[in-house]
mmCIF file of C-alpha atoms and ligand atoms in Angstrom:
data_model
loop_
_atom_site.group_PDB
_atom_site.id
_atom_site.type_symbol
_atom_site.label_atom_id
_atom_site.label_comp_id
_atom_site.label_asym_id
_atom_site.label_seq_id
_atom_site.Cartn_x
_atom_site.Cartn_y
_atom_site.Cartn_z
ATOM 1 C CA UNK Y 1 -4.236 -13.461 24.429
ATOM 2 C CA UNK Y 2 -4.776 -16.580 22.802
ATOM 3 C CA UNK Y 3 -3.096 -18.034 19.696
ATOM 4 C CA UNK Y 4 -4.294 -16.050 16.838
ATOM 5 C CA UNK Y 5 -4.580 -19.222 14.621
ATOM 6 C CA UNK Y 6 -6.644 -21.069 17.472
ATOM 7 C CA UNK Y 7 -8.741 -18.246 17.411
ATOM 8 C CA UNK Y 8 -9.287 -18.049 13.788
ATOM 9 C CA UNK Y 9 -13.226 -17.254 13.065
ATOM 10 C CA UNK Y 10 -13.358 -17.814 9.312
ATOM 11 C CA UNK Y 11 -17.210 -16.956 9.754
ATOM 12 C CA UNK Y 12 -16.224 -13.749 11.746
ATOM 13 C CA UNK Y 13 -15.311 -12.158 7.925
ATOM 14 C CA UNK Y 14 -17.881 -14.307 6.220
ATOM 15 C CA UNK Y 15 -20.469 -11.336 6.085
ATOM 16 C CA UNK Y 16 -17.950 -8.743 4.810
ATOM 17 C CA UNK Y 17 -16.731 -7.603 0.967
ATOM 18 C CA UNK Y 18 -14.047 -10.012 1.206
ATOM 19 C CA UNK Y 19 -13.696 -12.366 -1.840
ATOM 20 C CA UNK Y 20 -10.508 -14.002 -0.893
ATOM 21 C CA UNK Y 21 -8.103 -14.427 2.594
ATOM 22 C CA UNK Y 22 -5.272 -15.568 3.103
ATOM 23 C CA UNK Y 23 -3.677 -16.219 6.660
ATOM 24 C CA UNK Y 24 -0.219 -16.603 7.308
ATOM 25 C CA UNK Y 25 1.467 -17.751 10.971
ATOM 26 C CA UNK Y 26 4.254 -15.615 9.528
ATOM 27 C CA UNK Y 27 5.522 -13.419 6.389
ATOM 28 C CA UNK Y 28 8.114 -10.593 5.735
ATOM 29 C CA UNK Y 29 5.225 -7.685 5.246
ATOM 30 C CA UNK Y 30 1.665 -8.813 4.307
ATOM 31 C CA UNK Y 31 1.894 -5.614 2.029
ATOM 32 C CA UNK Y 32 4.326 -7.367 0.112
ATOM 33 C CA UNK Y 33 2.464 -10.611 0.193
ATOM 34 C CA UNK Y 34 -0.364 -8.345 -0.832
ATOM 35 C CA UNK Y 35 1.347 -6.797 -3.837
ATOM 36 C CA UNK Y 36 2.400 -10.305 -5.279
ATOM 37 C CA UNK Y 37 -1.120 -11.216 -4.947
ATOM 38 C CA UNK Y 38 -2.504 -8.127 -6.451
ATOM 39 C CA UNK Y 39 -0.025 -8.889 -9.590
ATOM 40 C CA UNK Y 40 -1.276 -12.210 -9.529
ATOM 41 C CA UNK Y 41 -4.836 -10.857 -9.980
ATOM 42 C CA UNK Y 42 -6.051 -10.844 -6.386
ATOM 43 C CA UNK Y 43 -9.609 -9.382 -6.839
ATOM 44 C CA UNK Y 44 -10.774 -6.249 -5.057
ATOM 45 C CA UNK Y 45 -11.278 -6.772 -0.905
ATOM 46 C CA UNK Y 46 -8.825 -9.597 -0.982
ATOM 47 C CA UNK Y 47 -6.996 -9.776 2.361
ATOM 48 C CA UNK Y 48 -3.621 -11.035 3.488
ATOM 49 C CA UNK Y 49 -3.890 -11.568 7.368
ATOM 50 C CA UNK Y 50 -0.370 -12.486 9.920
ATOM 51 C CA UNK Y 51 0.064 -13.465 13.178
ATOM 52 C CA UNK Y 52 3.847 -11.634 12.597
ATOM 53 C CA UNK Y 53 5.583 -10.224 10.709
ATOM 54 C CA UNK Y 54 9.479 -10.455 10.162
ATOM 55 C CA UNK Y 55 9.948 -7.662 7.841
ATOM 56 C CA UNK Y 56 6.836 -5.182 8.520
ATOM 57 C CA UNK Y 57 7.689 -1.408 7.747
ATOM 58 C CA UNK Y 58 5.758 1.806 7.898
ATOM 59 C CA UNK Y 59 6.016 5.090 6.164
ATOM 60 C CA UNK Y 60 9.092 6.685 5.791
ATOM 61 C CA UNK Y 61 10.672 3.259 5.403
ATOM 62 C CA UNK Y 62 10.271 2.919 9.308
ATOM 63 C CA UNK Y 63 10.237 -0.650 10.860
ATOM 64 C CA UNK Y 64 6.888 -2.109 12.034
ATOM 65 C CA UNK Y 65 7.294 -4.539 14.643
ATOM 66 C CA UNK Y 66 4.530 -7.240 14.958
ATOM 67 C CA UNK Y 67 5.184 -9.561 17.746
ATOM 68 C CA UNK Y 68 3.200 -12.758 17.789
ATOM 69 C CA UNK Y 69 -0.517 -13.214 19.315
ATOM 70 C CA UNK Y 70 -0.530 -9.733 20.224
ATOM 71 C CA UNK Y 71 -1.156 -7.387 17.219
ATOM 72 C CA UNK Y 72 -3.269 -6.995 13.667
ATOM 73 C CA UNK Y 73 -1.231 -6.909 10.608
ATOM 74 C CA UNK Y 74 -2.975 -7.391 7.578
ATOM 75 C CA UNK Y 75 -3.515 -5.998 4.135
ATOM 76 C CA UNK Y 76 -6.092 -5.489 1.392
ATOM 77 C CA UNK Y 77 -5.674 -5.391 -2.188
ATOM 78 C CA UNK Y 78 -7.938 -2.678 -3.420
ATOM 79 C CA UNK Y 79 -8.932 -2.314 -7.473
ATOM 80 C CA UNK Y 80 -9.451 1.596 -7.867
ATOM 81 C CA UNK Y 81 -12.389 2.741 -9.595
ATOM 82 C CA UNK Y 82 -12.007 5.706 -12.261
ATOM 83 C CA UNK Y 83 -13.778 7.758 -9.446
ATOM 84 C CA UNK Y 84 -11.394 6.555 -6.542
ATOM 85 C CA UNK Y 85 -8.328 7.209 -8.887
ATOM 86 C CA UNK Y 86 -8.489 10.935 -8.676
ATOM 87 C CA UNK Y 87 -8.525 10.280 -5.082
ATOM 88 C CA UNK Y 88 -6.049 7.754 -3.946
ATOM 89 C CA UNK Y 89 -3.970 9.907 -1.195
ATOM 90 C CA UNK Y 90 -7.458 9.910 0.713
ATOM 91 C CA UNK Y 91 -7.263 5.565 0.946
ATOM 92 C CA UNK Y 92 -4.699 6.040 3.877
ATOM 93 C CA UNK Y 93 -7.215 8.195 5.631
ATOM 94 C CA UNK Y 94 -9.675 5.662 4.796
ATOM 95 C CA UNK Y 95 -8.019 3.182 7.114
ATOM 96 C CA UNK Y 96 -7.384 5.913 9.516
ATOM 97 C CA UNK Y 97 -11.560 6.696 9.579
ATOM 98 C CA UNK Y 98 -12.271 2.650 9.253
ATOM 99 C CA UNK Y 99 -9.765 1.979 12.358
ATOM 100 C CA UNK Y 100 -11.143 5.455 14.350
ATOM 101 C CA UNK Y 101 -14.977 4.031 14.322
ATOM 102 C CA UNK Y 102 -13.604 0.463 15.280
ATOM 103 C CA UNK Y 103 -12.190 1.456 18.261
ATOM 104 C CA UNK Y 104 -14.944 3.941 19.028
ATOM 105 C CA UNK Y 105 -16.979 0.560 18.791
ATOM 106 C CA UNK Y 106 -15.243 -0.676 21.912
ATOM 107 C CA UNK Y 107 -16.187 2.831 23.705
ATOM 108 C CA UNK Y 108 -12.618 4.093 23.071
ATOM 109 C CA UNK Y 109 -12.010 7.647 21.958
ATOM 110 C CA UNK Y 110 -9.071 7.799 19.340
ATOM 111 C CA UNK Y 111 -7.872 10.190 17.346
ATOM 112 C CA UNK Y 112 -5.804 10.960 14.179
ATOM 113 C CA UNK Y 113 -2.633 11.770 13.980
ATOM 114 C CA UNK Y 114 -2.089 13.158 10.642
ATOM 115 C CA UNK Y 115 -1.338 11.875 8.151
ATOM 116 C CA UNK Y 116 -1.796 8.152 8.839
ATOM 117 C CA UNK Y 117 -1.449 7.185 12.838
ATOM 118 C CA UNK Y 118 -4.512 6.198 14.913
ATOM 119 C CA UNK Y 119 -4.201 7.127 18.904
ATOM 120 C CA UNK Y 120 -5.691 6.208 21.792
ATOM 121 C CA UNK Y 121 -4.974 8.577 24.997
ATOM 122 C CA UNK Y 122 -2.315 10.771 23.101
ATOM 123 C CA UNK Y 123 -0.178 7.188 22.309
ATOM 124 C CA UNK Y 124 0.238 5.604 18.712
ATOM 125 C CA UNK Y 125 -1.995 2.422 18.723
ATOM 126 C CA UNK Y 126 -2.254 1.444 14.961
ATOM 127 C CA UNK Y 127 -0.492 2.347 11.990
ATOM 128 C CA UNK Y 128 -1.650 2.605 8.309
ATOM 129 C CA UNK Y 129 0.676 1.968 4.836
ATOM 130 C CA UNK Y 130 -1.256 2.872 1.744
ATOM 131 C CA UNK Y 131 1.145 1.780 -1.332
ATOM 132 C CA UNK Y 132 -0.420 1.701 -5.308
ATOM 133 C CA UNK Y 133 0.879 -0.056 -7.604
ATOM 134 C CA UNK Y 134 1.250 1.411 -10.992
ATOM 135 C CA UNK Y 135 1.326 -0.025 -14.366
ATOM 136 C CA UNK Y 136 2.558 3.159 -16.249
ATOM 137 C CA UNK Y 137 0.807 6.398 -15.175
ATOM 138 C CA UNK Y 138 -2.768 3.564 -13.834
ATOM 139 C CA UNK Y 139 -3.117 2.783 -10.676
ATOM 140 C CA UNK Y 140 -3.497 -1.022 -10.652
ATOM 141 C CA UNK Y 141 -3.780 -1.958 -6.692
ATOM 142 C CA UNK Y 142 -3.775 0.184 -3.546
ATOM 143 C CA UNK Y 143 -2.156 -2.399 -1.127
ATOM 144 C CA UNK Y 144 -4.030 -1.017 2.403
ATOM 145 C CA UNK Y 145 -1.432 -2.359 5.129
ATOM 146 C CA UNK Y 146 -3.191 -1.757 8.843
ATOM 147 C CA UNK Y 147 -1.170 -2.518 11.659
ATOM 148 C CA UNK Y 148 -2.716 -2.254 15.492
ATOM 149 C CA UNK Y 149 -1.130 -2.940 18.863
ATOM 150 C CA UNK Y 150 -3.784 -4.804 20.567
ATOM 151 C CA UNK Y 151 -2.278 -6.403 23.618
ATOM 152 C CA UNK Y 152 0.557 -4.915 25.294
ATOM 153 C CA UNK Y 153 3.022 -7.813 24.101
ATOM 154 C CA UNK Y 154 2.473 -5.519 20.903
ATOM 155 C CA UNK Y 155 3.907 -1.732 21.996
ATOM 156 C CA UNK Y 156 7.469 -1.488 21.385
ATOM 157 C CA UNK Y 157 9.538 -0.211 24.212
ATOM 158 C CA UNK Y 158 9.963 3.535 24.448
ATOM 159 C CA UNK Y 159 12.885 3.668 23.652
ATOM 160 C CA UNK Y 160 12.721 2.402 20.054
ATOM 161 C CA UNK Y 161 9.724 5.172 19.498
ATOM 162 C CA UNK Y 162 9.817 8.114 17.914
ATOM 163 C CA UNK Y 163 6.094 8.760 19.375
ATOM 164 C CA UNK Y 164 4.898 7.262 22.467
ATOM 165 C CA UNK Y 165 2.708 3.808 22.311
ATOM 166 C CA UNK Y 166 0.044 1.977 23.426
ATOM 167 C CA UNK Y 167 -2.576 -0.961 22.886
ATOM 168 C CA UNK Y 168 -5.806 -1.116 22.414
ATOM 169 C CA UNK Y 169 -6.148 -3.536 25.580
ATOM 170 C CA UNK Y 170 -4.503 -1.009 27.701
ATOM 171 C CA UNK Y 171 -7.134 1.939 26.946
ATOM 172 C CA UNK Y 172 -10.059 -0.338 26.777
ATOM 173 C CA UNK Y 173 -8.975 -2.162 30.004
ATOM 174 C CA UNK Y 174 -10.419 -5.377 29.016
ATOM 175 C CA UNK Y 175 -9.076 -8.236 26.563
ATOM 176 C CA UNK Y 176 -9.628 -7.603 22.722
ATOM 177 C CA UNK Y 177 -10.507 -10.455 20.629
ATOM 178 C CA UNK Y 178 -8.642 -9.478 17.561
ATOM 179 C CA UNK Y 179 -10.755 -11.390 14.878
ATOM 180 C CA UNK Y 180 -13.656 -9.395 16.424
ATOM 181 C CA UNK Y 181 -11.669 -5.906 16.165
ATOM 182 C CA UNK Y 182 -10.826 -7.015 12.742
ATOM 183 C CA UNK Y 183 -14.210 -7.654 11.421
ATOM 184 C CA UNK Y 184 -15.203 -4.147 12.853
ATOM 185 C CA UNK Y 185 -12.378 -2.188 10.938
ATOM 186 C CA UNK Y 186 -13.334 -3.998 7.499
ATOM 187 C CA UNK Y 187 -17.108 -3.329 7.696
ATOM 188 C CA UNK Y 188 -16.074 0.257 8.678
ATOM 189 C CA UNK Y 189 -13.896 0.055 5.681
ATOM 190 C CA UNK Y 190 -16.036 -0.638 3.024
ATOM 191 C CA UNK Y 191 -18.784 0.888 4.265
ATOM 192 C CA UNK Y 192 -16.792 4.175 4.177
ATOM 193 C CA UNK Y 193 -15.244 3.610 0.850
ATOM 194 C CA UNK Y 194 -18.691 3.795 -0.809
ATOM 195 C CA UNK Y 195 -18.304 7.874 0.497
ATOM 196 C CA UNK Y 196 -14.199 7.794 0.154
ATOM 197 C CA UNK Y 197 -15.459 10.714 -3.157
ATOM 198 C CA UNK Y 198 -18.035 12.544 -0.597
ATOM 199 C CA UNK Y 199 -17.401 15.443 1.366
ATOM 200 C CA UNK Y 200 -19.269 13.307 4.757
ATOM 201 C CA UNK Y 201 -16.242 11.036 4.165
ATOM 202 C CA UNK Y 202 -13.616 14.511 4.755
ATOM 203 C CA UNK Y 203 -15.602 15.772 7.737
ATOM 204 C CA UNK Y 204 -15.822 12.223 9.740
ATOM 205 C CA UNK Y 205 -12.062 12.042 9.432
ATOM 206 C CA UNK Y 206 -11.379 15.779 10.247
ATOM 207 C CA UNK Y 207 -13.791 15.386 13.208
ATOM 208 C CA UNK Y 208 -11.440 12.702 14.820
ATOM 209 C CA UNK Y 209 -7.981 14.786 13.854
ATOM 210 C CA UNK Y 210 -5.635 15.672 16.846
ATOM 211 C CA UNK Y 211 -3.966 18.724 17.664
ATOM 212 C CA UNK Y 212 -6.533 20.515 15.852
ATOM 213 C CA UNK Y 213 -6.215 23.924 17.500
ATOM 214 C CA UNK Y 214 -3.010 22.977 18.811
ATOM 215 C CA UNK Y 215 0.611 24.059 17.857
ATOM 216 C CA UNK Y 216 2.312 21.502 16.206
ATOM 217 C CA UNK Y 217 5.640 21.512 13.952
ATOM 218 C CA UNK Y 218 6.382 19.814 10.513
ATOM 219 C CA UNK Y 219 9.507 18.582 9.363
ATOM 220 C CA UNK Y 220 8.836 18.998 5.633
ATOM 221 C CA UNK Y 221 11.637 17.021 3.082
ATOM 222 C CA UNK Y 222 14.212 19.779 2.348
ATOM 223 C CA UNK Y 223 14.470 19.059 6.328
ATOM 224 C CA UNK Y 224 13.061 22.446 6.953
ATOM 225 C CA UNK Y 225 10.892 22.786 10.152
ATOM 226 C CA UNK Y 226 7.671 24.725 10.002
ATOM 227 C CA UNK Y 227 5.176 25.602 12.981
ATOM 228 C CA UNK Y 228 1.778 26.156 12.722
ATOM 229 C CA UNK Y 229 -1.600 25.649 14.336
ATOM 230 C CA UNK Y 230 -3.669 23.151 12.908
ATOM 231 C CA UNK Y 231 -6.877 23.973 11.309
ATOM 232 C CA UNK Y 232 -7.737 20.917 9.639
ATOM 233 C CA UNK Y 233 -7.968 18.893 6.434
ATOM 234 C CA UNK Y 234 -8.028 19.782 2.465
ATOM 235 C CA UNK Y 235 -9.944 18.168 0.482
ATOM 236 C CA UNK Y 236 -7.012 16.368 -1.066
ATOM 237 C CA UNK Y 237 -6.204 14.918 2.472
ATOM 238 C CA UNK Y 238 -3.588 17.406 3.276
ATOM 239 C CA UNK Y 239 -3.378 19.249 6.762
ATOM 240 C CA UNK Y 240 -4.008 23.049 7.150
ATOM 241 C CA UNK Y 241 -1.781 24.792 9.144
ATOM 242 C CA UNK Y 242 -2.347 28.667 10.200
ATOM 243 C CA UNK Y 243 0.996 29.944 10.301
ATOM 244 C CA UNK Y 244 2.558 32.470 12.909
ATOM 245 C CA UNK Y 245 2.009 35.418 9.960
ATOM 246 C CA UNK Y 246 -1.856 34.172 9.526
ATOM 247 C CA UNK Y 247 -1.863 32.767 6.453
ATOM 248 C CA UNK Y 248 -3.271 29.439 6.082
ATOM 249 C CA UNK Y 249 -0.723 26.955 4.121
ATOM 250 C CA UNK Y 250 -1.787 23.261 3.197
ATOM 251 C CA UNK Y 251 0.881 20.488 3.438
ATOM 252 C CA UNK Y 252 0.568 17.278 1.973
ATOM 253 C CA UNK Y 253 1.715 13.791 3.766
ATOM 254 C CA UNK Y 254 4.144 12.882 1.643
ATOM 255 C CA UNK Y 255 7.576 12.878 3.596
ATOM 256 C CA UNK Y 256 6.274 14.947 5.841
ATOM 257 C CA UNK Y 257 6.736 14.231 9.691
ATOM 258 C CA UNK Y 258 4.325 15.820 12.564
ATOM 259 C CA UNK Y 259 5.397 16.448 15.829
ATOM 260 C CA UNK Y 260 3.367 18.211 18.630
ATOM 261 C CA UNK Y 261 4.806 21.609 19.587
ATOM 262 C CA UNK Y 262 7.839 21.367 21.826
ATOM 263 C CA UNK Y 263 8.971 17.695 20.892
ATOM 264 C CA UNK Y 264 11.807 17.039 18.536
ATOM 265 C CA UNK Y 265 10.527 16.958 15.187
ATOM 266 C CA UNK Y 266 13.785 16.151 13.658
ATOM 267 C CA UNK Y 267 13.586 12.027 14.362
HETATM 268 C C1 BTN N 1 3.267 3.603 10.063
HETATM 269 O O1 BTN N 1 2.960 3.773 11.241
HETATM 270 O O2 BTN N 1 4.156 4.277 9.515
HETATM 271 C C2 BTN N 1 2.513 2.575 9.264
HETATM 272 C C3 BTN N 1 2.608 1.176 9.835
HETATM 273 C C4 BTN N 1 1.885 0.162 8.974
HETATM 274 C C5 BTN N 1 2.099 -1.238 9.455
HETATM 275 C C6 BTN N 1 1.267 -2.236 8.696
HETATM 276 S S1 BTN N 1 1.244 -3.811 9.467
HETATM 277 C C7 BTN N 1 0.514 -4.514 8.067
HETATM 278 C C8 BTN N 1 1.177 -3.904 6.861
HETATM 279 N N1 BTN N 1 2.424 -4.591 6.564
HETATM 280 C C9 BTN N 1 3.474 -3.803 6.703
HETATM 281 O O3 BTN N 1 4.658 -4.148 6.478
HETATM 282 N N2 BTN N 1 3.109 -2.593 7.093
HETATM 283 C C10 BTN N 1 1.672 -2.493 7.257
#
């Protein structure tokens, strides 16, 4: 793939919601480049793009590796409306359904892993961090981190995993120009967010969910494992699981981790 910055399309974002970009060769995590900004006063959209990343993390407090000239990792300050503050959990899925129709742009099929992992082929491919930042009990900023393997300089090796992965390259079997996949995830974006309040936004997301009719198991904080079948989503973004008794119980993603039956959930 070639060198990101050679690449750089500054028109390729020109006809999208973004006020303000900034592009970095490398940073620690653009979500923390991102943050500074959005205390700064970065204005709604604005977008912190890097070609790597030294410091990247995921949920959990996981690393995120980003390699150079073979991934996205970027992230958007977003300004909450009053509306979109009763509903900030549902800005990770937001990313999730943005990224989902990207892909599905490039004739790909992914799915979503809840809460917040986009795969292609059963293998993580992209990764989503949704952080707000608070001033007292207001949200200020949802910092939107996205992070997808493109090329396959950009999938870990498996055995730093704790879920398979994979690259958007590899499942679409062709090269990936990553400004264009980029411009296709932010349209998606704020397209979307104009519906994040809607109940069209909850069924497009629960339409791409994986496992759904599936066993899975949840390793839930108090480290207590729980198996269920999944049923689908809440409409506070949390997954519905139909237990072995028959009741239906609704977890939310918070620490939770999801592992398909029969793998080790405790990772
Ligand atoms: C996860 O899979 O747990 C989420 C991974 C999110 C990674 C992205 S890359 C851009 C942004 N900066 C970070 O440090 N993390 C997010």
């Amino acid at each position: 793939m070639a060198d990101f910055s050679a690449d750089m399309q500054p028109d390729a974002l020109q006809h999208l919601a973004v006020p303000d970009c900034r592009y970095y060769a490398s940073v620690t995590s653009t979500n923390d480049l991102a943050s500074d900004w959005a205390a700064d006063g970065a204005m709604d959209g604005s977008l912190v793009i890097a070609d790597t990343q030294t410091a990247g993390r995921g949920r959990l407090d996981r690393r995120w590796v980003t390699p150079p000239d073979s991934a996205l990792a970027f992230s958007l300050v977003l300004r909450p409306t009053p509306q979109e503050c009763q509903k900030l959990a549902l800005f990770s899925p937001l990313g999730g359904l943005a990224l989902c129709l990207a892909l599905e742009s490039c004739q790909l099929q992914p799915q979503i892993k809840w809460p917040n992992d986009v795969l292609l082929h059963g293998k993580k491919t992209a990764g989503i961090l949704a952080e707000t930042i608070w001033q007292g009990d207001a949200p200020q900023a949802v910092i939107l981190g996205i992070g997808v393997n493109v090329s396959p300089k950009a999938v870990p090796p498996a055995e730093e995993v704790l879920f398979p992965a994979t690259c958007v390259e590899e499942a679409a079997g062709r090269p990936v120009p990553r400004w264009e996949l980029l411009a296709a995830i932010l349209e998606q974006l704020f397209a979307w967010r104009k519906l994040i309040t809607s109940p069209v936004f909850l069924q497009a997301w629960e339409t791409r969910l994986a496992f759904v009719g599936k066993r899975v198991q949840l390793m839930q904080p108090n480290h207590q494992i729980v198996s269920g079948i999944v049923a689908g989503i809440s409409p506070e973004g949390g997954l519905r699981l139909t237990l072995a008794d028959g009741r239906e119980q609704t977890f939310s993603a918070g620490d939770v981790h999801l592992r398909p039956f029969g793998e080790n959930p405790v990772q």
